[in-house]
CSV table of C-alpha atoms in Angstrom, one decimal:
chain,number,residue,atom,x,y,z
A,256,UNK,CA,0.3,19.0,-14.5
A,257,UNK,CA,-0.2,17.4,-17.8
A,258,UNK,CA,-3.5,15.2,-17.6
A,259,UNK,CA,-3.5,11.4,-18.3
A,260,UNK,CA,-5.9,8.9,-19.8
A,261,UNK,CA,-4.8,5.5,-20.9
A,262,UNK,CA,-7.1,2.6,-22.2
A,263,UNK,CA,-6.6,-0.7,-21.4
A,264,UNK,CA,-7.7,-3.8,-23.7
A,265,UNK,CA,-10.8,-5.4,-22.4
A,266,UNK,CA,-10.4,-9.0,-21.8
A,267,UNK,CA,-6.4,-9.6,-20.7
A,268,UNK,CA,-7.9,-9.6,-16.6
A,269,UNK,CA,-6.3,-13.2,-16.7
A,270,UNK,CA,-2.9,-12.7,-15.6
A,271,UNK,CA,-0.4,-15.3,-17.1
A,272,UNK,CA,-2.9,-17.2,-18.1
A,273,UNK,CA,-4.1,-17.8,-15.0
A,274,UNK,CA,-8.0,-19.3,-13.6
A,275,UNK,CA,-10.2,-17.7,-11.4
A,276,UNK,CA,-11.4,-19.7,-8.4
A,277,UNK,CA,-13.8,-22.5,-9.0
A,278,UNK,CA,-16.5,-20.5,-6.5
A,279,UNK,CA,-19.8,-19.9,-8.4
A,280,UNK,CA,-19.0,-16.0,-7.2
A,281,UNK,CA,-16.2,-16.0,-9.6
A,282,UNK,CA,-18.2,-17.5,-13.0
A,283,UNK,CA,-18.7,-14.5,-14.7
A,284,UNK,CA,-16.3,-12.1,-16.5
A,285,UNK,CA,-15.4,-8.8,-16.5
A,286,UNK,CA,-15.8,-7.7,-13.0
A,287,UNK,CA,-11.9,-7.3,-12.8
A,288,UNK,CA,-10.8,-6.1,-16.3
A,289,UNK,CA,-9.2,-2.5,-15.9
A,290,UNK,CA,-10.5,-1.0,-19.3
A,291,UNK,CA,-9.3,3.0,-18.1
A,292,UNK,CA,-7.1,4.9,-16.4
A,293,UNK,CA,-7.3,8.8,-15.5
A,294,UNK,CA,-5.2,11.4,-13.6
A,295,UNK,CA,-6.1,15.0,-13.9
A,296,UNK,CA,-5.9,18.5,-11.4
A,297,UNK,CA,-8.6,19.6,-9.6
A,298,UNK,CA,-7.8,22.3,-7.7
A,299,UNK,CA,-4.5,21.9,-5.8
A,300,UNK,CA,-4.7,18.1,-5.4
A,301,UNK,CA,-4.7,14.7,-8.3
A,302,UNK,CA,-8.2,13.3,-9.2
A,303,UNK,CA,-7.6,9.8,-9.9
A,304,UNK,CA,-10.2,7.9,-11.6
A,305,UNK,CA,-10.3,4.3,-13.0
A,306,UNK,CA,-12.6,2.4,-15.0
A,307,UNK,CA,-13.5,-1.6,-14.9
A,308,UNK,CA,-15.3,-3.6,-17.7
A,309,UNK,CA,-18.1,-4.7,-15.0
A,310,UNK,CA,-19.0,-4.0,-11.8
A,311,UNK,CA,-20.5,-6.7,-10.4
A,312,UNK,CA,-22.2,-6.5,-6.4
A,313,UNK,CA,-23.2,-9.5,-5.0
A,314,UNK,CA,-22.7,-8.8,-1.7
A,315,UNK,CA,-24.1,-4.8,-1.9
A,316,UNK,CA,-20.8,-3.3,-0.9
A,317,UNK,CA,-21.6,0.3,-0.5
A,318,UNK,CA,-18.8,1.6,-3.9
A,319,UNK,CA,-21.2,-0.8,-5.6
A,320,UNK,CA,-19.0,-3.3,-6.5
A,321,UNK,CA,-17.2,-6.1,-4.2
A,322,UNK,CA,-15.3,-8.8,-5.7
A,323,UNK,CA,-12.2,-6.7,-7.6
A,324,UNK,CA,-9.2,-4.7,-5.7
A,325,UNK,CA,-7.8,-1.9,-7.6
A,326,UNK,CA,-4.2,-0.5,-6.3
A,327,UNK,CA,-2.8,2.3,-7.3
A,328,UNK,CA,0.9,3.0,-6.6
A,329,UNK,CA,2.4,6.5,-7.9
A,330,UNK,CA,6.1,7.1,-8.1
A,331,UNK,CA,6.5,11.1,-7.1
A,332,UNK,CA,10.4,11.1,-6.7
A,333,UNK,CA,13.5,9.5,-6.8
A,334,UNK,CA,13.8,6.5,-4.8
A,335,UNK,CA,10.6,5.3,-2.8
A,336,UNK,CA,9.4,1.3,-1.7
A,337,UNK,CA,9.9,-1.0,-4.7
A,338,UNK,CA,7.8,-3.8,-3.7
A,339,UNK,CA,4.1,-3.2,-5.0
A,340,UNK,CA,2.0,-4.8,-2.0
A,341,UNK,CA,-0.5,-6.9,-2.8
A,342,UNK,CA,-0.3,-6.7,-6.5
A,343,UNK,CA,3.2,-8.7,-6.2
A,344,UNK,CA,5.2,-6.6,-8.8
A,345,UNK,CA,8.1,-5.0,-8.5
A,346,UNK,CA,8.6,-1.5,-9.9
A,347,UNK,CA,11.7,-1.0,-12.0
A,348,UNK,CA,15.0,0.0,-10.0
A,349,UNK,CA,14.9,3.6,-8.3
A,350,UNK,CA,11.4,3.8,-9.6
A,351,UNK,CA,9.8,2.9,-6.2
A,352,UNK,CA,6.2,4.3,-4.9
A,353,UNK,CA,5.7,7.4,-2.5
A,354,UNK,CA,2.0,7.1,-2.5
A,355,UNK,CA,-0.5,4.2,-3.0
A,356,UNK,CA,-4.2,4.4,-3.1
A,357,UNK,CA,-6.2,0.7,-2.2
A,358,UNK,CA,-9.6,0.8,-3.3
A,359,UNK,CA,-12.4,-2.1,-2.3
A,360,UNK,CA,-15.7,-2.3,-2.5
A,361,UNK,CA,-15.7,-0.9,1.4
A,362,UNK,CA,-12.9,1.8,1.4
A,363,UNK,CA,-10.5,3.8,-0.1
A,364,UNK,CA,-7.4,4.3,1.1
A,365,UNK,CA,-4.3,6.4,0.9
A,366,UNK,CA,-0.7,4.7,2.3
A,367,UNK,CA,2.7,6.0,2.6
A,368,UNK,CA,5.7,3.9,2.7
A,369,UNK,CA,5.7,4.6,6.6
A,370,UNK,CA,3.2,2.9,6.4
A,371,UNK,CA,0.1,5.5,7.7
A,372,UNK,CA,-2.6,4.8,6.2
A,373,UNK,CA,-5.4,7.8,6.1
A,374,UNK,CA,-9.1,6.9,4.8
A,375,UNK,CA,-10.1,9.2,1.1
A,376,UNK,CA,-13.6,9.4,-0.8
A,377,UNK,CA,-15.0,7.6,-3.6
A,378,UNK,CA,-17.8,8.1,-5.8
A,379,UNK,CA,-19.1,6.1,-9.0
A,380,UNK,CA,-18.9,8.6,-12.4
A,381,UNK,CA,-21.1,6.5,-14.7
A,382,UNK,CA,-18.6,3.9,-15.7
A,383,UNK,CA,-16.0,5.6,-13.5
A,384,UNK,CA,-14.6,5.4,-10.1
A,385,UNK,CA,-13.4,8.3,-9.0
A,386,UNK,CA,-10.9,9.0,-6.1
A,387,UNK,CA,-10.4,12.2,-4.2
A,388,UNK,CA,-6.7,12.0,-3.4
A,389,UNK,CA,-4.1,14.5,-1.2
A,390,UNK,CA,-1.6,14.1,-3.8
A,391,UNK,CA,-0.5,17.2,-4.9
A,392,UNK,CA,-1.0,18.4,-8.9
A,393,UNK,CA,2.3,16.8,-10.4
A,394,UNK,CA,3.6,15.0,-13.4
A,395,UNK,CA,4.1,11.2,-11.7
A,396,UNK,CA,5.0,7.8,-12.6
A,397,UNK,CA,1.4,5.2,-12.1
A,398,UNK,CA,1.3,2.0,-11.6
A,399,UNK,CA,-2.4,0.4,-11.4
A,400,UNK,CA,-3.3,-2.9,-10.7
A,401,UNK,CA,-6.7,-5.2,-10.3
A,402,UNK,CA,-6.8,-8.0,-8.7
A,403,UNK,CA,-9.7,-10.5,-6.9
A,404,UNK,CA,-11.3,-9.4,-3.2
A,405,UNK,CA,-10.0,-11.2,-0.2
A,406,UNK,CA,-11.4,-9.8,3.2
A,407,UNK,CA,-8.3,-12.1,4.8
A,408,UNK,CA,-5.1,-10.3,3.1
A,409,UNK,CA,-3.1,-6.7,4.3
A,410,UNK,CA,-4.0,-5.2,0.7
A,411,UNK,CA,-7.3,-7.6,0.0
A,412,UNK,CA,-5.5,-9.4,-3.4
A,413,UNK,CA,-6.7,-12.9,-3.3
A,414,UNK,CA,-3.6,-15.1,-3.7
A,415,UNK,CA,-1.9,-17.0,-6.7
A,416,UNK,CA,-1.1,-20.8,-6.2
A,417,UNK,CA,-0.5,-23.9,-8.0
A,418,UNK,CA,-4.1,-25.8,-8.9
A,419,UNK,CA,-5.8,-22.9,-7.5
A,420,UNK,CA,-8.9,-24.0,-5.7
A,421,UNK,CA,-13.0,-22.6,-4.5
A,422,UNK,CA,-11.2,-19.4,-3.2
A,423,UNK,CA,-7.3,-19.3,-4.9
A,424,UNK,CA,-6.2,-17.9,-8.3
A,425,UNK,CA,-4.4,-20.9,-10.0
A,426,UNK,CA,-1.2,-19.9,-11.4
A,427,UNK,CA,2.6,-20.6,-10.9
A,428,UNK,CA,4.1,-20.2,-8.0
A,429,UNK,CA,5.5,-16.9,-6.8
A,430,UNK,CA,3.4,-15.0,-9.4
A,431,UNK,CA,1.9,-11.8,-9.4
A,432,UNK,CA,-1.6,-11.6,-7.5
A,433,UNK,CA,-3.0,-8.7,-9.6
A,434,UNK,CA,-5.1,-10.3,-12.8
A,435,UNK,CA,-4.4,-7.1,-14.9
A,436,UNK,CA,-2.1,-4.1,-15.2
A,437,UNK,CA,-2.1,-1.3,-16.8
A,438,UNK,CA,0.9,-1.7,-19.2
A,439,UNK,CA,2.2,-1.5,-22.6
A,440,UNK,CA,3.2,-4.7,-22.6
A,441,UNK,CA,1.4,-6.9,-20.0
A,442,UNK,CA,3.1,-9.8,-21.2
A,443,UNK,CA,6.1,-8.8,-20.5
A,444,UNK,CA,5.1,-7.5,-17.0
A,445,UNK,CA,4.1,-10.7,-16.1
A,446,UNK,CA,7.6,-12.6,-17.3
A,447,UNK,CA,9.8,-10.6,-15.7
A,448,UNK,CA,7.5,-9.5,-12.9
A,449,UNK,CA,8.6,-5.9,-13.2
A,450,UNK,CA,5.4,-3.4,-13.8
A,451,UNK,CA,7.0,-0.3,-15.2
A,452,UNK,CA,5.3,2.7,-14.8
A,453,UNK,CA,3.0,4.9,-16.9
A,454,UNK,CA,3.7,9.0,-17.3
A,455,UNK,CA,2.5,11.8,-19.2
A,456,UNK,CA,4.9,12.6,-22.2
A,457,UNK,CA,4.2,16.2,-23.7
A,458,UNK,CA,4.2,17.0,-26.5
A,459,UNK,CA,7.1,19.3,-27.6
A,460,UNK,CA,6.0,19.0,-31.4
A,461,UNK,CA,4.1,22.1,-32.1
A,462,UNK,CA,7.0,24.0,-30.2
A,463,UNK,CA,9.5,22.8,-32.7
A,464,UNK,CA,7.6,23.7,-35.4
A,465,UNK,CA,6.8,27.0,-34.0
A,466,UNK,CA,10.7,27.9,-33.3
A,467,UNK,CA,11.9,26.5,-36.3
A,468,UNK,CA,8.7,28.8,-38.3
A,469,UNK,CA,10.1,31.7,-35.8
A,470,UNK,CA,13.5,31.3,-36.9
A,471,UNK,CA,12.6,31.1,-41.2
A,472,UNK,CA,10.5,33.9,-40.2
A,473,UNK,CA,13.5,36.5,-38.8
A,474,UNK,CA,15.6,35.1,-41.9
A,475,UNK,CA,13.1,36.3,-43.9
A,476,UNK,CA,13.7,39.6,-42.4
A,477,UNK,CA,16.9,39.9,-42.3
A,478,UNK,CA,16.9,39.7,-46.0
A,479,UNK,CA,13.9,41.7,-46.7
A,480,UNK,CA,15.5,44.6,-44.6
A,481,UNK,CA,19.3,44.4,-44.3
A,482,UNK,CA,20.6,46.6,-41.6
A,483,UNK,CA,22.2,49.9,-43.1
């Protein structure tokens, strides 16, 4: 397994442009920006780990934070559920999930696309949350969202609607509920509401340079000592 890390630019946790619910809860900033994003082996099974700009506990949820909801949906192979629940993306064709983690302030979960849901552990890293997941050690496809708390919905996004309101995300109809993505383009994401995934690329650099120094190298030889 190749380990990940991605960065994500602090201050985009807006969407399409969208505004927060007018609730005093929701005045200050930060507590939903995804700045980091980490996948590595330990053991037999994936660490996960993921890393918001704030994390703000007003109501002294026990993962010591309570108004974001990070998803975490991870493509393992071909096929798999292309709807992203609760987020409200879609993941590009044949690119579906096969695992998902939800992570509140009060749980962590791990769901399959038949739909069992089985409880995982969580702890806070300094700036990190980190998530013990049965995934086994592989080279995936991530998708990671963050959106606003809601106790009322399936996967605990708070909604996007026209005018918003105290307790709804105003933004167009129909659009995503997740306030930030990790994405190379988040822009885009948000346009065509299609999240594509993130993967670990390896590097194949040093190996090209080593053959092709390998291969000079027996040339070398060849005309140093010719064969009798």
């Amino acid at each position: 397994m190749i380990p990940l890390l991605f960065s994500d630019p602090i201050g985009d946790d807006y969407g399409l442009g969208y505004a927060y619910p007018r609730a005093a809860l929701f005045a200050e900033a930060g507590f939903a920006d995804l700045t980091g994003f980490e996948a590595l082996r330990r053991g037999e099974k994936v660490v996960l780990r993921v890393r918001l700009r704030r994390y703000l506990n007003p109501h002294n949820a026990p993962h010591g934070f309570s108004l974001a909801t990070v998803g975490i949906y991870i493509h393992t192979k071909p096929g798999g559920q292309e709807e992203l629940p609760g987020a409200g993306f879609k993941t590009p064709p044949g690119q579906g999930w096969n695992w998902a983690y939800l992570l509140t302030g009060w749980k962590a979960e791990e769901h399959r696309p038949d739909r069992s849901v089985q409880a995982v552990s969580v702890t806070k890293n300094g700036d990190w949350l980190e998530l013990s997941s049965n995934l086994p050690a592989g080279d995936y496809g991530y998708y990671v969202a963050v959106g606003l708390y809601d106790p009322f919905t399936p996967w605990h996004f708070r909604p996007v609607r026209p005018g918003g309101g105290t307790w709804a995300i105003d933004g167009p109809a129909g659009a995503p509920a997740a306030v930030d993505v990790l994405s190379p383009s988040q822009v885009r994401a948000y346009q065509s509401g299609i999240l594509p995934p993130v993967r670990a690329i390896q590097n194949r650099i040093p190996w090209a340079i080593l053959s092709a120094a390998l291969g000079m190298l027996f040339i070398l030889l060849a005309f140093r000592f010719p064969r009798r």
